[in-house]
mmCIF file of C-alpha atoms in Angstrom:
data_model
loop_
_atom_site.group_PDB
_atom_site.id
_atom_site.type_symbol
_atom_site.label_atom_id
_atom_site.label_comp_id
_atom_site.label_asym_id
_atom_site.label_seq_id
_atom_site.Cartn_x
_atom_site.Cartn_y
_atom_site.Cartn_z
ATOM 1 C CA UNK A 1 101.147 97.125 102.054
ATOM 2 C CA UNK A 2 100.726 99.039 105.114
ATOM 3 C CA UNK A 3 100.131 102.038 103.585
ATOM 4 C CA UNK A 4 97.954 100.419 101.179
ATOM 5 C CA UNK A 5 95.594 99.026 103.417
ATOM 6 C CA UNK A 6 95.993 102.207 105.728
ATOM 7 C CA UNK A 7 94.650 104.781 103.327
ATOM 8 C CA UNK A 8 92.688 102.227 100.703
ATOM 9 C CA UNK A 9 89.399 104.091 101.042
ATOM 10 C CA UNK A 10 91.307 107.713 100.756
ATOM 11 C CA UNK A 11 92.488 105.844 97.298
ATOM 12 C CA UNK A 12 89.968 104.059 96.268
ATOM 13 C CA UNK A 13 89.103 106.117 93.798
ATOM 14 C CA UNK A 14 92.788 106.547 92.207
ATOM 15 C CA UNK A 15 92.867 102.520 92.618
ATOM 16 C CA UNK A 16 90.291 101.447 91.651
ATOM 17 C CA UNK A 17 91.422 103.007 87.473
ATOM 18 C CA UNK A 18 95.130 102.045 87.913
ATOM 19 C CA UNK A 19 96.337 99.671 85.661
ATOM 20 C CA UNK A 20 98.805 97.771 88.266
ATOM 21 C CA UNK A 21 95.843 97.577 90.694
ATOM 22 C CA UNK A 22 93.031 96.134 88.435
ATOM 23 C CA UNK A 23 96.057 93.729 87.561
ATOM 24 C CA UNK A 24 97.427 92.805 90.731
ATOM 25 C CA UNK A 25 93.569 91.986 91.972
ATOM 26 C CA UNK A 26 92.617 90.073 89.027
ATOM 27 C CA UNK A 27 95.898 87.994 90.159
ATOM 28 C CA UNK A 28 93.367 87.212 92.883
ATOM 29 C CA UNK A 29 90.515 85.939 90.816
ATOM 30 C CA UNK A 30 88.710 89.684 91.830
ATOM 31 C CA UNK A 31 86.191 89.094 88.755
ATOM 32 C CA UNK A 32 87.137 93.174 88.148
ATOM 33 C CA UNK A 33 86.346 94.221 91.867
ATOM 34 C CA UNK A 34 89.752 96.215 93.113
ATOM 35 C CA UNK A 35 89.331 95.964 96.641
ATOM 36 C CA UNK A 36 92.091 95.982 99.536
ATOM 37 C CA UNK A 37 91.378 92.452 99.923
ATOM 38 C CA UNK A 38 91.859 91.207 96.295
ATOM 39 C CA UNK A 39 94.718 93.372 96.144
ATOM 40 C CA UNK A 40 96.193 91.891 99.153
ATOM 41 C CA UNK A 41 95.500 88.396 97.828
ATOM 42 C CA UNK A 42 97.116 89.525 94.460
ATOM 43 C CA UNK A 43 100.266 90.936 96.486
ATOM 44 C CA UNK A 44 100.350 87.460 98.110
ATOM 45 C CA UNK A 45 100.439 85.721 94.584
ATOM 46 C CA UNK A 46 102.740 87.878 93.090
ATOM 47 C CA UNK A 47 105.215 87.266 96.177
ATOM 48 C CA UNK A 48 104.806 83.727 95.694
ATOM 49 C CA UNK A 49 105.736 84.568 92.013
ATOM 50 C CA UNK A 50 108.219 86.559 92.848
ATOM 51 C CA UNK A 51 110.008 83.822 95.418
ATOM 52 C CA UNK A 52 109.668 80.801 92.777
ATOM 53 C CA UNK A 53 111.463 83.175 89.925
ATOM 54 C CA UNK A 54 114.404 83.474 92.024
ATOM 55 C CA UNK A 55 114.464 79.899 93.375
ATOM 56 C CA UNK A 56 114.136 78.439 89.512
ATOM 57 C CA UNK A 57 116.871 81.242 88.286
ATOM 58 C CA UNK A 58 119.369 80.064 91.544
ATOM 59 C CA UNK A 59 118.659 76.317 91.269
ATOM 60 C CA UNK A 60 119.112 76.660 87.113
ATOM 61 C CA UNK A 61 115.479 75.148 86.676
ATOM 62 C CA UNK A 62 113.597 75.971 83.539
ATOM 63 C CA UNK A 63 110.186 76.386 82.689
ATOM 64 C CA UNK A 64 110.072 73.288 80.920
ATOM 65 C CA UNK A 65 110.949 71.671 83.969
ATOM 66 C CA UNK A 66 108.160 72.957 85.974
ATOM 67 C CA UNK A 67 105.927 72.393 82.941
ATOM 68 C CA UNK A 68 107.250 68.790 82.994
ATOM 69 C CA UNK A 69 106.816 68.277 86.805
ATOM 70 C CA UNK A 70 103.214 69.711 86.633
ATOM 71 C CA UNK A 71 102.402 67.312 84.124
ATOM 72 C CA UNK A 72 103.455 64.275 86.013
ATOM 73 C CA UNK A 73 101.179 65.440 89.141
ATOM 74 C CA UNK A 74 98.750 66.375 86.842
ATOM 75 C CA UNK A 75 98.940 69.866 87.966
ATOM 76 C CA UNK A 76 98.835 71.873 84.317
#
């Protein structure tokens, strides 16, 4: 991330056509803007991601079950 941010405008360019990047910033609503902000905030979601995948593959919870609990908050 350091290096990201670090030499973003160097990249730009590069970034601004890769795949992974217009991905990871549309992760952060980026409306097709890849900036080191939105990909930042997509980094930030896709940690998040990252951190509930392992917590529902240790705790054996499936996606039903998160489907199920977002339904009873009203969430989905």
């Amino acid at each position: 991330v350091f290096f990201l941010v670090g030499y973003f405008k160097e990249l730009e360019d590069e970034l601004s056509k890769h795949p992974l990047a217009e991905f990871i910033c549309r992760l952060a609503l980026s409306k097709g803007k890849v900036t080191a902000f939105f990909l930042l905030e997509g980094l930030e979601k896709l940690i998040a991601f990252q951190e509930v995948a392992l917590q529902m593959k240790e705790h054996n919870i499936s996606k039903e079950d998160v489907y199920e609990l977002l339904d009873q908050l009203n969430l989905k």
